[in-house]
CSV table of C-alpha atoms and ligand atoms in Angstrom, one decimal:
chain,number,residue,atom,x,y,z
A,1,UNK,CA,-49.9,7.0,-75.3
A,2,UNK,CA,-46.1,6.2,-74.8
A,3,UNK,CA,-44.3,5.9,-71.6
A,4,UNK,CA,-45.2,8.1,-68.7
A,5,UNK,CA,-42.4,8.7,-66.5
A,6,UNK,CA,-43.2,9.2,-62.7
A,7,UNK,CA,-41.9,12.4,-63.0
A,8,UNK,CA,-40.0,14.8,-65.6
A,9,UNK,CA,-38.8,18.4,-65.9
A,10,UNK,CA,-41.4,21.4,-66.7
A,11,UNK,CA,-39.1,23.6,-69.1
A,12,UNK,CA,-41.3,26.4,-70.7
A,13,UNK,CA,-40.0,28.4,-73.3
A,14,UNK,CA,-39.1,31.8,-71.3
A,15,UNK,CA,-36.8,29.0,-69.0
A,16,UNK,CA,-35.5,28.3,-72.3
A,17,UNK,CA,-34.9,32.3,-73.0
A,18,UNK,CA,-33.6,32.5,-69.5
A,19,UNK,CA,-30.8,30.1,-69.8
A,20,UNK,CA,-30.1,31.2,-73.5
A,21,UNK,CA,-29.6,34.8,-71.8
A,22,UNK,CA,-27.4,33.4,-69.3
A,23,UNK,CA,-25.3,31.8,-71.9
A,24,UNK,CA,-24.6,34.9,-73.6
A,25,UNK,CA,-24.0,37.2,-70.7
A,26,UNK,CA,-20.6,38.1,-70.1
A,27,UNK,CA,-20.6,35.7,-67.1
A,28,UNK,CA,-21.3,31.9,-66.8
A,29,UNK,CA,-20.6,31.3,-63.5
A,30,UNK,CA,-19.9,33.8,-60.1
A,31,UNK,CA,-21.9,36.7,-61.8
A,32,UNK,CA,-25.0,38.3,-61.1
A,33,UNK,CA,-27.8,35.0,-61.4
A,34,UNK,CA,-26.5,33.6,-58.6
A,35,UNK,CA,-27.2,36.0,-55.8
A,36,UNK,CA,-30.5,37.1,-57.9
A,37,UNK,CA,-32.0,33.6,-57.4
A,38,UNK,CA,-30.6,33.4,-54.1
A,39,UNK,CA,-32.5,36.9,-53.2
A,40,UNK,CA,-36.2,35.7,-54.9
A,41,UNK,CA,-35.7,32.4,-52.9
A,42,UNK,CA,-35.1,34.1,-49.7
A,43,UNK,CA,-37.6,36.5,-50.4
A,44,UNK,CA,-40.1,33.6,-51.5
A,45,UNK,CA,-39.4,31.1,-48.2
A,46,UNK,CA,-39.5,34.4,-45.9
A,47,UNK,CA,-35.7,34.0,-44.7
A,48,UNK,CA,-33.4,36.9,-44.9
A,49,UNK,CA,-30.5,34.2,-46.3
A,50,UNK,CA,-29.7,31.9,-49.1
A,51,UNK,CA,-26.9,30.1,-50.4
A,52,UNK,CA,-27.1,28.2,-54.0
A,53,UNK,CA,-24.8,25.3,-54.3
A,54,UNK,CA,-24.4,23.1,-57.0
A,55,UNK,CA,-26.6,20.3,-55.7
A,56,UNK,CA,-28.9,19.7,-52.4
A,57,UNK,CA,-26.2,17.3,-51.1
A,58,UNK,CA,-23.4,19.6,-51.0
A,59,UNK,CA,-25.8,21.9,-49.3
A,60,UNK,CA,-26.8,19.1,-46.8
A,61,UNK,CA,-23.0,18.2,-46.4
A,62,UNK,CA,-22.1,22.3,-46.1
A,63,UNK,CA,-24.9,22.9,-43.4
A,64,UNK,CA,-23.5,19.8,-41.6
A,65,UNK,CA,-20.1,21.5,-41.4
A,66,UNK,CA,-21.8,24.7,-40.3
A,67,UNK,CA,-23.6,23.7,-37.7
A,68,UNK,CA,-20.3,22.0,-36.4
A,69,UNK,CA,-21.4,18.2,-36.8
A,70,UNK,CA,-18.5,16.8,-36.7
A,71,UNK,CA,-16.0,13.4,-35.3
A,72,UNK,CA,-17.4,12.4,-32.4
A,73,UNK,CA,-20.6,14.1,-33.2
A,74,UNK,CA,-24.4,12.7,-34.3
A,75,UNK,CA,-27.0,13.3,-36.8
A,76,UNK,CA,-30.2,11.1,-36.9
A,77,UNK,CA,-32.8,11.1,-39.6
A,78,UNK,CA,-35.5,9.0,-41.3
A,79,UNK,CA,-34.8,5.8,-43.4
A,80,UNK,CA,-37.5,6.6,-45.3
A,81,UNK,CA,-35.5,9.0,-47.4
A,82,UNK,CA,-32.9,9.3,-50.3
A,83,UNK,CA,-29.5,8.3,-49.0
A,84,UNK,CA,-28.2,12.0,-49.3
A,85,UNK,CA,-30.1,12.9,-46.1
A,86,UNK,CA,-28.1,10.5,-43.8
A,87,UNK,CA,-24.9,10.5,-46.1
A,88,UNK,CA,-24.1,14.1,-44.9
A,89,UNK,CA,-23.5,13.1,-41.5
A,90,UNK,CA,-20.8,10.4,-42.6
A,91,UNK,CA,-18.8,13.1,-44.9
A,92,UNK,CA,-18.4,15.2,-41.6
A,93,UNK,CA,-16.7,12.1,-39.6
A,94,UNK,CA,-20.2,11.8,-37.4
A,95,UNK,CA,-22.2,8.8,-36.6
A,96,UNK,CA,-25.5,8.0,-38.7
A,97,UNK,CA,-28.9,6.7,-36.8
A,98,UNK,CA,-32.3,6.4,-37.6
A,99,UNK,CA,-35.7,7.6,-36.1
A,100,UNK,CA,-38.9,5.6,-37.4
A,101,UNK,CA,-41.6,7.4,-39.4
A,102,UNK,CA,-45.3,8.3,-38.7
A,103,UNK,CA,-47.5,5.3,-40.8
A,104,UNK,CA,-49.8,8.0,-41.6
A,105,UNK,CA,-47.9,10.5,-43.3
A,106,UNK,CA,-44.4,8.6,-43.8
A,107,UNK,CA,-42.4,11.6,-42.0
A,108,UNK,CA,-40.5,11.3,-39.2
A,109,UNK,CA,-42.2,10.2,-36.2
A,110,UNK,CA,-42.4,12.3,-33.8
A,111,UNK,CA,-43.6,9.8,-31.0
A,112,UNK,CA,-40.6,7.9,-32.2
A,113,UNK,CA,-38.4,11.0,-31.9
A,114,UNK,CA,-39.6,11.4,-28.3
A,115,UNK,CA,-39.2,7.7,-27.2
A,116,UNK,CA,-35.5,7.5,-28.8
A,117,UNK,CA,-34.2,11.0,-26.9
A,118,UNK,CA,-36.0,9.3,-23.5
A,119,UNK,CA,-34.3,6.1,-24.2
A,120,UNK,CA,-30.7,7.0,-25.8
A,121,UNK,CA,-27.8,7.9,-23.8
A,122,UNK,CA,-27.3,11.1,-25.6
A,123,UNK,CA,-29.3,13.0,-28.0
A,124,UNK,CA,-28.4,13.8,-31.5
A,125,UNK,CA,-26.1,17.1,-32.5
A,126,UNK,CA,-28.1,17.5,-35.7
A,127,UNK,CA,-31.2,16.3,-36.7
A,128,UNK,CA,-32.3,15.9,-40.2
A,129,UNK,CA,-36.3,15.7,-40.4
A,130,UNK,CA,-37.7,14.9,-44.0
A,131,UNK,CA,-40.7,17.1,-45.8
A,132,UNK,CA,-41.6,13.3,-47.6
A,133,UNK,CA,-43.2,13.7,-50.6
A,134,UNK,CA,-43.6,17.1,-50.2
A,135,UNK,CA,-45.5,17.3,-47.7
A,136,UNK,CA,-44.2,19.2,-44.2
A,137,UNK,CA,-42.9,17.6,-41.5
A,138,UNK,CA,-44.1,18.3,-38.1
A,139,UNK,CA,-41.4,20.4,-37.4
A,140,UNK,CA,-43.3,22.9,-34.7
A,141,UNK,CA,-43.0,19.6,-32.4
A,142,UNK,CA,-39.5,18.8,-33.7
A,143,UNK,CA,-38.3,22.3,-32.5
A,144,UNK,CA,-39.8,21.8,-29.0
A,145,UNK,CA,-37.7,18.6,-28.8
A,146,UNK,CA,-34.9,20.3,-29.8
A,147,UNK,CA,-34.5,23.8,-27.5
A,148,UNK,CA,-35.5,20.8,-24.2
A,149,UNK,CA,-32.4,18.7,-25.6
A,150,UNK,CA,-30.1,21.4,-27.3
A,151,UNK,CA,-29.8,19.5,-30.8
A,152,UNK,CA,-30.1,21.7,-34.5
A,153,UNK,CA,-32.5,20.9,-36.8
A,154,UNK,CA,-31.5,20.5,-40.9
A,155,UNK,CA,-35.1,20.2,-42.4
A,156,UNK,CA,-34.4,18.4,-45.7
A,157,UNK,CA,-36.5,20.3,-47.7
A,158,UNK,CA,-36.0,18.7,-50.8
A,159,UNK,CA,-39.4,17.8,-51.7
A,160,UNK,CA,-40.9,20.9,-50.6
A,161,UNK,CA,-39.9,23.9,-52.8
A,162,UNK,CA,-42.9,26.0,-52.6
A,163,UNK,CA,-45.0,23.8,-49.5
A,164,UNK,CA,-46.3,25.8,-46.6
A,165,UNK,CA,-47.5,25.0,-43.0
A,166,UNK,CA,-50.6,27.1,-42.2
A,167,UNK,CA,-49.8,29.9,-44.8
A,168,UNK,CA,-45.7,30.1,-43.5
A,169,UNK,CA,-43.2,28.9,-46.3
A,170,UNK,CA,-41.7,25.6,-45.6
A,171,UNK,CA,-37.6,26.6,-44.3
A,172,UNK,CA,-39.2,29.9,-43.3
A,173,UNK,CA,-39.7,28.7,-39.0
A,174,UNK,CA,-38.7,25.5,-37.0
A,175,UNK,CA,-35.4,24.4,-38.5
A,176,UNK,CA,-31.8,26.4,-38.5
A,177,UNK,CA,-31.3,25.0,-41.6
A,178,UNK,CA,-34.0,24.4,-44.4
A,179,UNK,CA,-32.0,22.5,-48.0
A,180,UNK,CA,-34.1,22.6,-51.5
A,181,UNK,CA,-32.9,20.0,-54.3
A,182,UNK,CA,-33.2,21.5,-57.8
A,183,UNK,CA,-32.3,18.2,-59.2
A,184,UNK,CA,-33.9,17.5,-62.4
A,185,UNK,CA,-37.3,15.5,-61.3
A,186,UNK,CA,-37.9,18.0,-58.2
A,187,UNK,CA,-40.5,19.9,-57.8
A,188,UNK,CA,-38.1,23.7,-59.3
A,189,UNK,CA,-35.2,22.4,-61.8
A,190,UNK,CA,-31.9,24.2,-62.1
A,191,UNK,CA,-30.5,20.9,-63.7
A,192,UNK,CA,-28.4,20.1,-60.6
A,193,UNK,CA,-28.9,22.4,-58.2
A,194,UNK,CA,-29.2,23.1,-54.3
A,195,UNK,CA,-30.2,25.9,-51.4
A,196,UNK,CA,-29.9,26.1,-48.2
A,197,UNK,CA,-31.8,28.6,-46.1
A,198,UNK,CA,-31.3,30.4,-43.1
A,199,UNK,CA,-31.8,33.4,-40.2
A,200,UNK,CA,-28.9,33.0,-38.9
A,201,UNK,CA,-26.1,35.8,-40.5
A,202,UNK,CA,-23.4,34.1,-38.9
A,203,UNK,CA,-24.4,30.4,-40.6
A,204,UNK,CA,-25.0,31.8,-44.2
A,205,UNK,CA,-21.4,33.5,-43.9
A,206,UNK,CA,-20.3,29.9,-43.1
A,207,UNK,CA,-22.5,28.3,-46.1
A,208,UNK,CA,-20.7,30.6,-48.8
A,209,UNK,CA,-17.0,29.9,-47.2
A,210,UNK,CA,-16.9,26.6,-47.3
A,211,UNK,CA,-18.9,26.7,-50.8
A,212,UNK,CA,-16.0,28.2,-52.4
A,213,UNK,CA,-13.0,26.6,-50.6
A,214,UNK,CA,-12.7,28.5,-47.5
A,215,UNK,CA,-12.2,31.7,-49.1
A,216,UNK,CA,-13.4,35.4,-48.5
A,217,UNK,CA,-13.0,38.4,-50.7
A,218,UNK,CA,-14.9,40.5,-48.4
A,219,UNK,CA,-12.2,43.2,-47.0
A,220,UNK,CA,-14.1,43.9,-43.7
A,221,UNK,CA,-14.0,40.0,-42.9
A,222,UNK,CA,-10.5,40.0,-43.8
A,223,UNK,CA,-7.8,38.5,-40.4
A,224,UNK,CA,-4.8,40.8,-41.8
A,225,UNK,CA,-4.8,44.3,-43.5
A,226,UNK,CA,-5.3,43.4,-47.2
A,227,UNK,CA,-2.2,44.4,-49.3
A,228,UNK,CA,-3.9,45.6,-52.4
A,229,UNK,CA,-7.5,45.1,-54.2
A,230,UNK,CA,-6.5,41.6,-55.7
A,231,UNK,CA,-6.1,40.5,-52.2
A,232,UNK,CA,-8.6,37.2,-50.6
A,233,UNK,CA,-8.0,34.9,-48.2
A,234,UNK,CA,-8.4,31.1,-47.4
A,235,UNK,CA,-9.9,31.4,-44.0
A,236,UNK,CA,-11.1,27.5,-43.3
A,237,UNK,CA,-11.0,24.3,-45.6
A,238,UNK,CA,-13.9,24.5,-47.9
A,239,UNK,CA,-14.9,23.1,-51.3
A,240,UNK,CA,-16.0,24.1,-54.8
A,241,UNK,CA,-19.7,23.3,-54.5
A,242,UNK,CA,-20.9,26.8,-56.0
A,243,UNK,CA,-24.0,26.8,-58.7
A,244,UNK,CA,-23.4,28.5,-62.1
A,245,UNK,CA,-24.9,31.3,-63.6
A,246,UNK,CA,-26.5,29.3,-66.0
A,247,UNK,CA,-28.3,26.8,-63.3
A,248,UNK,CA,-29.2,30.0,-61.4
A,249,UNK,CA,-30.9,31.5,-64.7
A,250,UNK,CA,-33.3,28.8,-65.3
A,251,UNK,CA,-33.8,28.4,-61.0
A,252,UNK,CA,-34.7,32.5,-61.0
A,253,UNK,CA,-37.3,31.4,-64.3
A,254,UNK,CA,-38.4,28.2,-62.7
A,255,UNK,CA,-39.3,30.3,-59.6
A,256,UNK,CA,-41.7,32.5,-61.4
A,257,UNK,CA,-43.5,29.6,-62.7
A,258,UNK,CA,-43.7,27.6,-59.0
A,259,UNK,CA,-47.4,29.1,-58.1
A,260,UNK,CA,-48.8,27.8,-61.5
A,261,UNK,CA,-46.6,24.6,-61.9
A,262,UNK,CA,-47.6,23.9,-57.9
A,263,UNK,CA,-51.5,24.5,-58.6
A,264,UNK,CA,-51.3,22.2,-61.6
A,265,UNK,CA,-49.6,19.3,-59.2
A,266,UNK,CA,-52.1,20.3,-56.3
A,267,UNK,CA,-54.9,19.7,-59.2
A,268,UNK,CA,-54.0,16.5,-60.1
A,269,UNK,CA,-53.4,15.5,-56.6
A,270,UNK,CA,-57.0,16.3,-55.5
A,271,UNK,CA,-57.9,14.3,-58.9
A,272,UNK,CA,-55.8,11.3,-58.1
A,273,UNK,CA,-57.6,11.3,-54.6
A,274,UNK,CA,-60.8,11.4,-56.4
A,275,UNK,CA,-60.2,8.8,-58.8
A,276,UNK,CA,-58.7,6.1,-56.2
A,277,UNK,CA,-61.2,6.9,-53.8
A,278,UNK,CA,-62.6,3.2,-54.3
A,279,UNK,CA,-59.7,0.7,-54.2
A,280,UNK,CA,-57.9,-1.1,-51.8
A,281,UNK,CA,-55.2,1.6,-51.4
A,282,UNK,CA,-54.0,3.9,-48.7
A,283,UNK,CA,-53.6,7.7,-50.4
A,284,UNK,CA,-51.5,10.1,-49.4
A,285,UNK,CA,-52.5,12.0,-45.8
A,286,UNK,CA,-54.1,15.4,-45.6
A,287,UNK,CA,-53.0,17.5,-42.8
A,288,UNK,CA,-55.3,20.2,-42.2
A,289,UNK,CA,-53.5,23.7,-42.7
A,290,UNK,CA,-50.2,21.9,-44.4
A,291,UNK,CA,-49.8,22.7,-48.0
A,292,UNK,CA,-47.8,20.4,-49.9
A,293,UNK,CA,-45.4,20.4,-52.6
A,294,UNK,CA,-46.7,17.6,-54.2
A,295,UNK,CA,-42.9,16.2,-55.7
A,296,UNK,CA,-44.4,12.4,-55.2
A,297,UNK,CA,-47.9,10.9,-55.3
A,298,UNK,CA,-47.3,7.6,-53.3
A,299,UNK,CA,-50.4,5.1,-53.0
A,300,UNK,CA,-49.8,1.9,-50.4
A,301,UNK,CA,-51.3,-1.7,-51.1
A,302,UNK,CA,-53.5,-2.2,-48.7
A,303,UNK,CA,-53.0,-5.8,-47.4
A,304,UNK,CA,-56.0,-6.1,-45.3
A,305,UNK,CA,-58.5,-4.9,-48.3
A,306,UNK,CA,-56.5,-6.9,-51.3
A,307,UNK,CA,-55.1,-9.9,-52.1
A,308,UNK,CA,-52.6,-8.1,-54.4
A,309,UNK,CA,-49.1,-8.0,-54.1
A,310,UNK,CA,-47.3,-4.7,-54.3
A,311,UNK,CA,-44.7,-6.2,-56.9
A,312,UNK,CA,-48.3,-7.3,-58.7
A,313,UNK,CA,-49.3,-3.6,-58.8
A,314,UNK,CA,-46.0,-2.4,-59.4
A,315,UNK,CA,-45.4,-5.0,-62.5
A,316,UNK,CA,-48.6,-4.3,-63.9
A,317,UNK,CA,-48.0,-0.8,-64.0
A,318,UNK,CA,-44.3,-1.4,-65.6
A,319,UNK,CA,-46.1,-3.5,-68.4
A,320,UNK,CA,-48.3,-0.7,-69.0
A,321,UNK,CA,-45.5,1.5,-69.4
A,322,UNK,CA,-46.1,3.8,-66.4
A,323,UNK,CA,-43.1,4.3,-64.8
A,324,UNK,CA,-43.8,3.6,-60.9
A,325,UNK,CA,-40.7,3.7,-58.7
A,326,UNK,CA,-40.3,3.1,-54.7
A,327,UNK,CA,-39.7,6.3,-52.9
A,328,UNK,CA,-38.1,4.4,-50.7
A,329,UNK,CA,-36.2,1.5,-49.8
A,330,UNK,CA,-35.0,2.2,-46.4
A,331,UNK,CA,-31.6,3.8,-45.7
A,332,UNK,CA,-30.8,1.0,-43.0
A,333,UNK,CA,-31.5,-1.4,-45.4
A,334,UNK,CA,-29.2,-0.4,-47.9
A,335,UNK,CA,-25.8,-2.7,-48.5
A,336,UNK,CA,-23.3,0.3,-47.0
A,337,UNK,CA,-25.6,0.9,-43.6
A,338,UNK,CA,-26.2,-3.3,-43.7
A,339,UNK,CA,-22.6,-3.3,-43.5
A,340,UNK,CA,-22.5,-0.3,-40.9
A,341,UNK,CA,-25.0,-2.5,-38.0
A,342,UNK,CA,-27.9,-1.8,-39.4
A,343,UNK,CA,-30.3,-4.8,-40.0
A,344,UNK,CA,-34.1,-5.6,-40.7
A,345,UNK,CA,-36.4,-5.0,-37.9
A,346,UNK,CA,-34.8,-1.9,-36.4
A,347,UNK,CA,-37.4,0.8,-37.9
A,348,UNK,CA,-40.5,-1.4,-38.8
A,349,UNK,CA,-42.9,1.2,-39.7
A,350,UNK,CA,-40.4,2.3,-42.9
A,351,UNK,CA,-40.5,-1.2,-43.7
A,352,UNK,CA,-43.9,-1.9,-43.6
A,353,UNK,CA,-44.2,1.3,-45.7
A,354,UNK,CA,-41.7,0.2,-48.3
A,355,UNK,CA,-43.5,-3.2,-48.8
A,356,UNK,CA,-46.8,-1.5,-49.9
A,357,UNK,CA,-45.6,1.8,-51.4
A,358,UNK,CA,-45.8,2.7,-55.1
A,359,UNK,CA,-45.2,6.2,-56.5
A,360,UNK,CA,-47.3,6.9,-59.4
A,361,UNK,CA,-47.2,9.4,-62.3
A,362,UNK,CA,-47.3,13.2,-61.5
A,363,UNK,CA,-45.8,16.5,-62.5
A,364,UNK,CA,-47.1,19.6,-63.9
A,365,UNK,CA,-47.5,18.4,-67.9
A,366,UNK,CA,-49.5,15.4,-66.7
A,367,UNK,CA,-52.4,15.2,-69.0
A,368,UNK,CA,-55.9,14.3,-67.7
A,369,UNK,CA,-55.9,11.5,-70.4
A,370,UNK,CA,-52.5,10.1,-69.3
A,371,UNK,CA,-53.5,10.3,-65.5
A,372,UNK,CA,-57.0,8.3,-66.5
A,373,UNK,CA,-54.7,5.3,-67.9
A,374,UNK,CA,-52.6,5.4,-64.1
A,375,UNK,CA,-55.9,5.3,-62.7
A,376,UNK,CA,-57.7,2.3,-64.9
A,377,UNK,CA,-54.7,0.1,-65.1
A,378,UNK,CA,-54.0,0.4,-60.7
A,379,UNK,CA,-57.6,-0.5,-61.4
A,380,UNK,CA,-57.9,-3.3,-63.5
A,381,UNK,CA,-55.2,-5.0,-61.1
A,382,UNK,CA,-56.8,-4.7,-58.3
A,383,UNK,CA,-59.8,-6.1,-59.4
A,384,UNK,CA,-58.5,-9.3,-61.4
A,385,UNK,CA,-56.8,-10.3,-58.2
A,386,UNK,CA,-59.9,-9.7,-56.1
A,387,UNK,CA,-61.8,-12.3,-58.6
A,388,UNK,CA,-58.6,-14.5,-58.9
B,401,PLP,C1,-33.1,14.6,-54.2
B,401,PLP,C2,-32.9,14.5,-52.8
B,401,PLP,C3,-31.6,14.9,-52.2
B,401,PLP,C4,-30.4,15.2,-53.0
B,401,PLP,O1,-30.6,16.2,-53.8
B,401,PLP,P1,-29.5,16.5,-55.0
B,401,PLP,O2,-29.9,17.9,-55.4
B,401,PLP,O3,-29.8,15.5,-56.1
B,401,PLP,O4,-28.2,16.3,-54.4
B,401,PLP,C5,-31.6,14.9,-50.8
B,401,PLP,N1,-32.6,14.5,-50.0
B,401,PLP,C6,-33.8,14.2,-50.6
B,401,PLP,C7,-34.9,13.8,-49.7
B,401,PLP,C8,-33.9,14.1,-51.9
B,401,PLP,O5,-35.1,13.7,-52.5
């Protein structure tokens, strides 16, 4: 059956047609894909403003900046994510914490969220809430929290490309800033890719300044009276962090896909819950009137039902050649925070997480057949060490 990868790219052939277009247009980056994808995304996520960037951590460093995090200045977020979501903070010259995650669905808790603003001597500038796995984060509470204590919320939305909350597209309510990845295993591809959504005019004008070093060719933004057409101006410090034509070709293709390639993960989810119904493992949670994205199917050892290890499970798929992987080792835990104070025991409901979690096979080209051999070898494990 050959190696199945926890997850891989969907590239249909009009993608394929999409990018080879791109290619041979008069323009392969700064042209007209850019702000086409960025207009079917807003229009998509219900938010009159989006800004493509070459990757979701520039966005997430970007919307940092814009919100005015900054030295002196502090972002918390969940451990249990990929390092991008609390790197951010750092590039802006901000302090980094931590707020511990909900067992049940591995998001941010927002119990824990609640008892850490009552208890810390101030609360954070920006917080960065996580749509795990793709499913939403309970940012309707999040937003309550944060008009009583005056922080902004950057929803990392990087799992959730095409996830709702009661019908409303996921970046389209709660936060001030919502970030997509587009990063090859996600659940929309551009290659490398990133966009960050907004309502706010005056943010968005900040997103695409600092996107492409500071600059503005718009005359009726311009400080001094422009001296001929050629004319821009360097208004702030910014980067190069802009996505290419090309990357916004196969985004704008990839987008017309999303409602078939989500329905195909949303399938196999329902199957998976179906199939694993019986063994010793926690599945992912079901909120009722949350629709996820689906990026990661993530099944957790349960201790109190099996004598089996999660490295047991985790090896056993390996041998099989299924590719299971951890989504994720805790932040804190990581060498560089280690290093920064951070220690084991500060956010134990990640760490209990991270002990039992596996992710298991799923994207939208995972075959019945394949998904059958995840589900008999998680199987077979369990069982030979509930006889050992
Ligand atoms: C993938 C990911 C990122 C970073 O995305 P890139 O586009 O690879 O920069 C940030 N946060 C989370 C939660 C991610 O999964």
């Amino acid at each position: 059956m050959g190696f199945i990868p926890y997850s891989t790219q969907d590239i249909a052939p009009e993608d394929v047609a999409a990018v080879t277009a791109a290619l041979t247009s008069p323009f392969l980056t700064q042209g007209p894909a850019v702000p086409a994808f960025e207009a079917e995304f807003a229009a998509a996520h219900a938010v009159p403003h989006a800004v493509a960037m070459a990757n979701a951590t520039a966005a997430l460093h970007l919307s940092c900046l814009a919100l005015g995090l900054g030295p002196g200045g502090l972002l918390w977020t969940t451990p249990n994510s990929f390092v991008a979501s609390a790197n951010c903070g750092l590039y802006c010259g901000a302090e980094v914490d931590f707020v511990d995650i909900d067992p049940a669905t591995r998001n941010m808790s927002v119990e824990a969220l609640a008892a850490k603003l009552a208890a810390a001597p101030r609360p954070p500038d920006v917080l960065v809430p996580v749509d795990f796995a793709g499913l939403p984060a309970d940012l309707a509470a999040m937003r309550a929290l944060a008009d009583r204590h005056g922080f902004r919320i950057l929803e990392d939305a990087s799992h959730a490309t095409g996830a709702d909350r009661h019908g409303r597209p996921v970046g389209s309510e709660f936060a001030d800033i919502a970030v997509f990845s587009f990063h090859a295993v996600k659940v929309v591809t551009t290659g490398e890719g990133g966009m960050a959504v907004t309502h706010d005019p005056e943010l968005a004008r900040r997103l695409r300044s600092l996107r492409s070093h500071g600059i503005t060719r718009d005359p009726a933004a311009f400080v001094a009276p422009a001296p001929g057409g050629w004319h821009y101006e360097q208004q702030a410090l910014g980067w190069n962090l802009r996505m290419t034509d090309v990357a916004a070709a196969l985004g704008l293709s990839q987008l017309k896909r999303l409602p078939a390639m989500q329905a195909a993960r949303a399938r196999l989810a329902d199957r998976y819950d179906r199939l694993l119904a019986g063994l010793p493992l926690r599945l992912p949670a079901r909120i009722p009137g949350f629709r996820p994205a689906w990026h990661l199917y993530v099944v957790e050892v349960d201790g109190a039902a099996t004598p089996v290890s999660r490295r047991a499970l985790y090896d056993a798929l390996r041998a099989a050649e299924i590719g299971a992987n951890l989504h994720y080792a805790p932040i804190h835990l990581q060498p560089f925070w280690r290093a920064r104070g951070f220690a084991p025991g500060d956010f134990p409901d990640a760490e209990a997480y991270a002990d039992r979690a596996v992710t298991i096979p799923l994207f939208p080209k995972l075959t019945e057949a394949q998904q059958d051999r995840v589900v008999e070898v998680l199987a077979k494990t369990l069982a030979r060490a509930e006889a050992a």
